[in-house]
Amino acid sequence: MADAVLSHRWQITDFGRQHLQHAELPIPQPGPGQILVRVEAASLNYRDLMITDNAYGWTPPLPFVPGSDLAGTVLAVGDGVTRWRGGERVISTFMAGWIDGAMPPDAFALGGPGPGTLASHVLLDAQWAVAAPQTLSAAQASTLPCAALTAWFALAEQGSLRAGQTVLIHGTGGVALFGLQFARMHGAQTIVVSGAGDKRDKALAMGASHVLARDSDWPAAVRELTGGRGADHVLETVGGANLGRSLHALAQGGRLSVIGVLAGGEISGSAYDAIRSRATIQGLSVGHRRALEDMVRAIDVNALQPVIAAEYGADQVPEAFAHLERGAFGKVVVRF
């Protein structure tokens, strides 16, 4: 869809995916401190769906370009940029302005309120990108900024995951499957809870130690599978009352990372379970740039291959969103 003159993007002029529109604009030029990225691929996150449908708790100004994750090539750099020279393969950072340490109060996410990535050309601050993995294609690399970093930040960066521990993973979306892969990379046992039998089979094929049905008494099963101990880490991607069941499955001193809101924005659980397990319950805002760079190195060294559910062309963004809404085993990617 892209040519040498125009930049192509998808935007909403009203809320709801039915209002996704393709637009053409002159290719922007980088200002001081900025880089112009020729986008080759952008992956979708459930957050993009919620923002587009105005169901995220934050209302974007219209027109609005969704998307936070991209992989592409630096086409041009603005005045004062020394981090990039042009020609480098890069991926975006999800949290703009968060380089390392504690998240600064003025950091914000791409794809709302920061610039969206469902476009052939995107202007970024030079600090909002890192070198892409050498071992991955653009489509594969585009899956990393949000989903992969969330799982890495929960387990490796904040959780200090160790070999022999047990990781309880909810679902088979992007964060969940990266969590499975990173846990295996670190030598941990993995237990995946999913509502779909075919997805449980696929998780087993990926190396999950155990899979459990969503409608089963999976907290009891987790304890049985761990000799009564419980899970050391939980990737809580569902939210709602599911968090309470996850607490019941948590080991003493275990860590529960609150990531998803599929069951709604309110969470609930027993304070007795939290006290009994001496639980650490932490909300995740993806992660900082330094952790993203660490993760990229680990992916290259270990030859990790992201799981892509489907790739769509740049003219198929509505279809890509529909796939995301149906539920995907892995990431949904749009190629530009």
Coordinates of C-alpha atoms in Angstrom, one line a residue:
M1 CA 0.0 0.0 0.0
A2 CA 2.9 2.4 0.6
D3 CA 4.7 4.3 -2.1
A4 CA 7.5 7.0 -2.1
V5 CA 5.1 10.0 -1.6
L6 CA 2.3 9.0 0.7
S7 CA 2.1 7.6 4.2
H8 CA -0.8 5.2 4.7
R9 CA -2.5 4.6 8.0
W10 CA -5.6 3.2 9.7
Q11 CA -7.6 5.5 11.9
I12 CA -11.0 5.7 13.7
T13 CA -13.1 8.8 13.3
D14 CA -15.7 7.4 15.7
F15 CA -15.6 4.6 18.2
G16 CA -16.0 1.0 17.1
R17 CA -14.1 -1.1 14.7
Q18 CA -16.8 -0.5 12.1
H19 CA -15.3 3.1 11.9
L20 CA -11.8 2.0 11.0
Q21 CA -10.8 3.9 7.9
H22 CA -7.8 3.9 5.6
A23 CA -6.2 7.3 5.1
E24 CA -3.3 8.7 3.0
L25 CA -1.1 11.6 4.2
P26 CA 2.2 13.1 3.1
I27 CA 5.1 11.2 4.7
P28 CA 6.1 13.2 7.8
Q29 CA 9.6 14.4 8.4
P30 CA 11.4 14.0 11.7
G31 CA 11.9 17.0 13.9
P32 CA 14.7 17.5 16.4
G33 CA 15.2 14.4 18.4
Q34 CA 12.9 12.3 16.3
I35 CA 13.3 9.4 13.9
L36 CA 11.1 8.4 10.9
V37 CA 10.4 4.6 10.9
R38 CA 9.2 2.8 7.7
V39 CA 6.9 0.3 9.4
E40 CA 7.2 -3.3 8.0
A41 CA 4.9 -5.0 10.5
A42 CA 2.7 -4.1 13.5
S43 CA 1.2 -6.6 15.9
L44 CA -2.1 -6.1 17.7
N45 CA -2.8 -6.3 21.4
Y46 CA -6.2 -6.6 23.1
R47 CA -5.7 -3.2 24.5
D48 CA -5.9 -1.8 20.9
L49 CA -9.3 -3.5 20.5
M50 CA -10.5 -1.9 23.8
I51 CA -9.3 1.6 22.9
T52 CA -10.8 1.4 19.4
D53 CA -14.2 0.4 21.0
N54 CA -13.8 3.1 23.7
A55 CA -13.8 0.4 26.4
Y56 CA -10.4 1.0 28.0
G57 CA -11.2 3.7 30.6
W58 CA -9.4 6.3 28.5
T59 CA -11.0 8.1 25.6
P60 CA -8.6 9.0 22.7
P61 CA -9.0 12.2 20.7
L62 CA -10.4 11.6 17.2
P63 CA -9.2 10.8 14.6
F64 CA -7.0 8.3 16.3
V65 CA -4.5 5.7 15.0
P66 CA -4.5 2.5 17.1
G67 CA -1.5 0.2 17.7
S68 CA 1.5 0.3 19.9
D69 CA 3.9 -2.3 18.5
L70 CA 6.0 -2.0 15.3
A71 CA 9.0 -3.3 13.6
G72 CA 10.7 -1.4 10.8
T73 CA 13.6 0.5 9.5
V74 CA 14.9 3.9 10.4
L75 CA 14.5 6.0 7.2
A76 CA 15.6 9.4 8.5
V77 CA 16.8 11.1 11.7
G78 CA 16.1 14.6 13.0
D79 CA 18.6 17.1 14.3
G80 CA 20.4 16.1 17.5
V81 CA 19.8 12.4 17.1
T82 CA 22.9 10.3 17.9
R83 CA 21.3 7.0 18.9
W84 CA 20.4 6.2 15.2
R85 CA 21.9 7.1 11.9
G86 CA 19.4 5.6 9.5
G87 CA 19.1 2.1 8.0
E88 CA 18.8 0.3 11.4
R89 CA 16.1 -2.3 12.0
V90 CA 14.2 -1.3 15.1
I91 CA 11.2 -2.1 17.3
S92 CA 9.2 0.3 19.3
T93 CA 9.1 0.6 23.1
F94 CA 5.7 0.4 24.6
M95 CA 6.1 2.9 27.4
A96 CA 7.6 6.0 25.9
G97 CA 10.0 7.8 28.3
W98 CA 10.6 4.8 30.6
I99 CA 14.3 4.0 30.1
D100 CA 15.1 2.1 33.4
G101 CA 14.4 2.0 37.1
A102 CA 11.0 3.3 38.4
M103 CA 8.5 4.5 35.8
P104 CA 8.6 8.3 35.6
P105 CA 5.2 10.0 36.1
D106 CA 5.3 11.5 32.6
A107 CA 5.8 8.2 30.8
F108 CA 3.0 7.1 28.5
A109 CA 2.1 4.3 26.1
L110 CA 2.2 4.3 22.4
G111 CA -1.1 3.7 20.7
G112 CA -2.8 5.8 23.3
P113 CA -2.0 8.5 24.3
G114 CA 1.2 8.2 22.2
P115 CA 1.3 7.8 18.5
G116 CA -0.3 4.7 16.9
T117 CA 1.6 2.2 14.8
L118 CA -0.9 1.0 12.3
A119 CA 0.7 3.1 9.6
S120 CA 3.3 2.7 6.9
H121 CA 5.4 5.6 8.4
V122 CA 5.6 6.6 12.1
L123 CA 7.5 9.4 13.8
L124 CA 9.1 8.4 17.1
D125 CA 11.3 10.1 19.6
A126 CA 14.7 8.6 19.1
Q127 CA 14.6 7.2 22.7
W128 CA 11.4 5.2 21.9
A129 CA 13.0 2.4 19.9
V130 CA 15.6 -0.4 20.3
A131 CA 17.5 -2.5 17.9
A132 CA 15.4 -5.4 16.6
P133 CA 16.6 -9.0 17.2
Q134 CA 18.9 -10.2 14.5
T135 CA 17.3 -13.6 14.4
L136 CA 13.7 -12.6 13.8
S137 CA 11.7 -11.3 10.8
A138 CA 9.9 -8.0 11.0
A139 CA 6.6 -9.8 11.6
Q140 CA 8.1 -11.8 14.5
A141 CA 9.9 -8.8 15.9
S142 CA 6.7 -6.7 15.9
T143 CA 5.2 -9.0 18.5
L144 CA 7.8 -8.1 21.2
P145 CA 7.2 -4.6 22.5
C146 CA 4.1 -5.2 24.6
A147 CA 3.2 -8.9 25.0
A148 CA 6.7 -10.3 25.2
L149 CA 8.1 -7.6 27.4
T150 CA 5.1 -7.9 29.8
A151 CA 5.9 -11.6 30.3
W152 CA 9.6 -11.0 30.6
F153 CA 9.2 -8.1 33.0
A154 CA 6.9 -10.2 35.2
L155 CA 9.0 -13.3 35.3
A156 CA 12.7 -12.4 34.6
E157 CA 13.0 -8.7 35.6
Q158 CA 10.6 -8.4 38.6
G159 CA 10.1 -12.0 39.5
S160 CA 13.7 -13.3 39.4
L161 CA 12.4 -16.6 37.9
R162 CA 14.6 -19.6 38.7
A163 CA 15.0 -23.1 37.4
G164 CA 12.7 -25.5 39.2
Q165 CA 10.0 -23.0 40.0
T166 CA 6.4 -23.3 38.8
V167 CA 4.7 -20.7 36.6
L168 CA 0.9 -20.7 36.3
I169 CA -0.2 -19.2 33.0
H170 CA -3.8 -18.2 32.1
G171 CA -4.8 -18.4 28.5
T172 CA -3.0 -18.8 25.2
G173 CA -2.7 -15.2 24.0
G174 CA 0.4 -13.3 23.3
V175 CA 1.5 -12.6 26.9
A176 CA 0.6 -16.2 28.0
L177 CA 2.6 -17.9 25.2
F178 CA 5.7 -15.7 25.7
G179 CA 5.4 -16.5 29.4
L180 CA 5.4 -20.2 28.6
Q181 CA 8.5 -19.7 26.4
F182 CA 10.4 -17.6 28.9
A183 CA 9.6 -20.0 31.7
R184 CA 10.9 -22.9 29.7
M185 CA 14.0 -20.9 28.8
H186 CA 14.7 -20.5 32.5
G187 CA 14.1 -24.2 33.4
A188 CA 10.7 -23.7 35.1
Q189 CA 7.7 -26.0 35.2
T190 CA 4.7 -24.5 33.4
I191 CA 0.9 -25.0 34.0
V192 CA -1.4 -23.5 31.4
V193 CA -5.1 -23.0 32.1
S194 CA -7.3 -22.6 29.0
G195 CA -10.9 -23.0 28.1
A196 CA -10.3 -24.5 24.7
G197 CA -9.2 -28.1 24.3
D198 CA -7.4 -27.5 21.0
K199 CA -5.4 -24.6 22.5
R200 CA -4.5 -26.8 25.5
D201 CA -3.2 -29.4 23.0
K202 CA -1.1 -26.7 21.2
A203 CA 0.3 -25.5 24.6
L204 CA 1.4 -29.0 25.3
A205 CA 3.0 -29.2 21.9
M206 CA 4.9 -26.1 22.8
G207 CA 6.3 -27.7 25.9
A208 CA 3.9 -26.8 28.7
S209 CA 4.4 -29.2 31.6
H210 CA 0.7 -29.5 32.3
V211 CA -2.6 -28.0 30.9
L212 CA -5.8 -27.6 32.8
A213 CA -9.4 -26.8 31.7
R214 CA -10.7 -23.4 32.7
D215 CA -14.0 -25.0 34.0
S216 CA -12.2 -27.4 36.2
D217 CA -11.1 -27.1 39.8
W218 CA -7.7 -25.9 38.5
P219 CA -6.5 -24.3 41.8
A220 CA -6.7 -27.7 43.5
A221 CA -5.0 -29.4 40.5
V222 CA -2.2 -26.9 40.6
R223 CA -1.6 -27.8 44.3
E224 CA -1.7 -31.5 43.5
L225 CA 0.7 -31.1 40.6
T226 CA 3.2 -29.2 42.8
G227 CA 3.0 -31.6 45.7
G228 CA 0.7 -29.2 47.7
R229 CA 3.1 -26.3 47.4
G230 CA 1.3 -24.2 44.7
A231 CA 2.7 -22.0 41.9
D232 CA 5.6 -19.6 42.5
H233 CA 4.5 -17.2 39.8
V234 CA 1.1 -16.5 38.2
L235 CA 0.5 -14.6 35.0
E236 CA -3.0 -13.3 35.7
T237 CA -4.4 -12.3 32.3
V238 CA -8.1 -12.7 33.1
G239 CA -8.7 -10.5 36.2
G240 CA -12.1 -10.3 38.0
A241 CA -12.8 -13.2 40.3
N242 CA -10.2 -15.3 38.6
L243 CA -7.6 -13.5 40.6
G244 CA -9.0 -15.0 43.8
R245 CA -8.7 -18.5 42.4
S246 CA -5.1 -17.7 41.4
L247 CA -4.4 -16.6 44.9
H248 CA -5.7 -20.0 46.2
A249 CA -3.2 -21.7 43.9
L250 CA -0.2 -19.6 44.9
A251 CA 2.8 -20.9 46.8
Q252 CA 4.1 -19.4 50.0
G253 CA 5.9 -16.2 49.1
G254 CA 4.6 -16.5 45.5
R255 CA 4.2 -13.7 43.1
L256 CA 1.0 -12.8 41.2
S257 CA 1.3 -10.4 38.3
V258 CA -1.9 -8.6 37.3
I259 CA -1.8 -8.2 33.6
G260 CA -5.2 -8.6 31.9
V261 CA -8.7 -7.4 32.3
L262 CA -10.6 -9.9 30.2
A263 CA -13.1 -10.4 33.0
G264 CA -13.5 -6.7 33.7
G265 CA -11.6 -3.9 35.4
E266 CA -12.6 -5.0 39.0
I267 CA -10.6 -7.8 40.7
S268 CA -11.5 -9.8 43.8
G269 CA -10.1 -12.4 46.0
S270 CA -9.7 -13.6 49.6
A271 CA -7.5 -11.6 51.9
Y272 CA -7.0 -14.8 53.9
D273 CA -5.4 -16.5 50.8
A274 CA -3.2 -13.4 50.3
I275 CA -2.1 -13.4 53.9
R276 CA -1.7 -17.2 54.1
S277 CA 0.5 -17.3 51.0
R278 CA 2.4 -14.0 51.9
A279 CA 1.6 -13.1 48.3
T280 CA 3.2 -10.3 46.3
I281 CA 0.5 -8.9 44.0
Q282 CA 1.9 -6.6 41.4
G283 CA 0.3 -4.7 38.5
L284 CA 2.3 -4.6 35.3
S285 CA 2.7 -1.6 33.0
V286 CA 4.7 -3.7 30.4
G287 CA 8.3 -2.6 31.2
H288 CA 11.2 -0.3 30.6
R289 CA 13.5 0.0 27.6
R290 CA 16.5 -1.6 29.3
A291 CA 14.5 -4.7 30.0
L292 CA 13.4 -4.7 26.4
E293 CA 17.0 -4.6 25.3
D294 CA 17.9 -7.5 27.8
M295 CA 15.0 -9.5 26.4
V296 CA 16.1 -9.0 22.8
R297 CA 19.5 -10.3 23.6
A298 CA 18.0 -13.3 25.3
I299 CA 15.8 -14.0 22.3
D300 CA 18.8 -13.9 19.9
V301 CA 20.9 -16.1 22.1
N302 CA 18.2 -18.7 22.7
A303 CA 16.7 -18.5 19.1
L304 CA 13.2 -18.0 20.6
Q305 CA 10.5 -18.0 17.9
P306 CA 7.4 -15.9 18.7
V307 CA 4.1 -17.6 18.0
I308 CA 2.1 -15.8 15.3
A309 CA -1.5 -16.8 14.9
A310 CA -2.0 -15.0 11.6
E311 CA -0.5 -12.3 9.4
Y312 CA -2.7 -9.9 7.5
G313 CA -1.9 -7.4 4.7
A314 CA -2.0 -3.7 5.2
D315 CA -5.4 -3.6 3.6
Q316 CA -6.9 -6.2 6.0
V317 CA -6.7 -4.4 9.3
P318 CA -10.5 -4.8 10.0
E319 CA -10.1 -8.6 9.5
A320 CA -7.1 -8.6 11.8
F321 CA -9.1 -6.9 14.5
A322 CA -11.9 -9.4 14.0
H323 CA -9.4 -12.3 14.5
L324 CA -8.1 -10.7 17.6
E325 CA -11.6 -10.4 19.0
R326 CA -12.4 -14.1 18.3
G327 CA -9.3 -15.1 20.2
A328 CA -6.0 -16.1 18.8
F329 CA -3.4 -18.7 19.8
G330 CA -0.4 -16.3 19.7
K331 CA -0.1 -12.9 18.1
V332 CA -2.0 -11.2 15.2
V333 CA 0.3 -9.3 12.9
V334 CA -0.4 -6.7 10.1
R335 CA 2.3 -6.3 7.4
F336 CA 2.9 -2.9 5.8

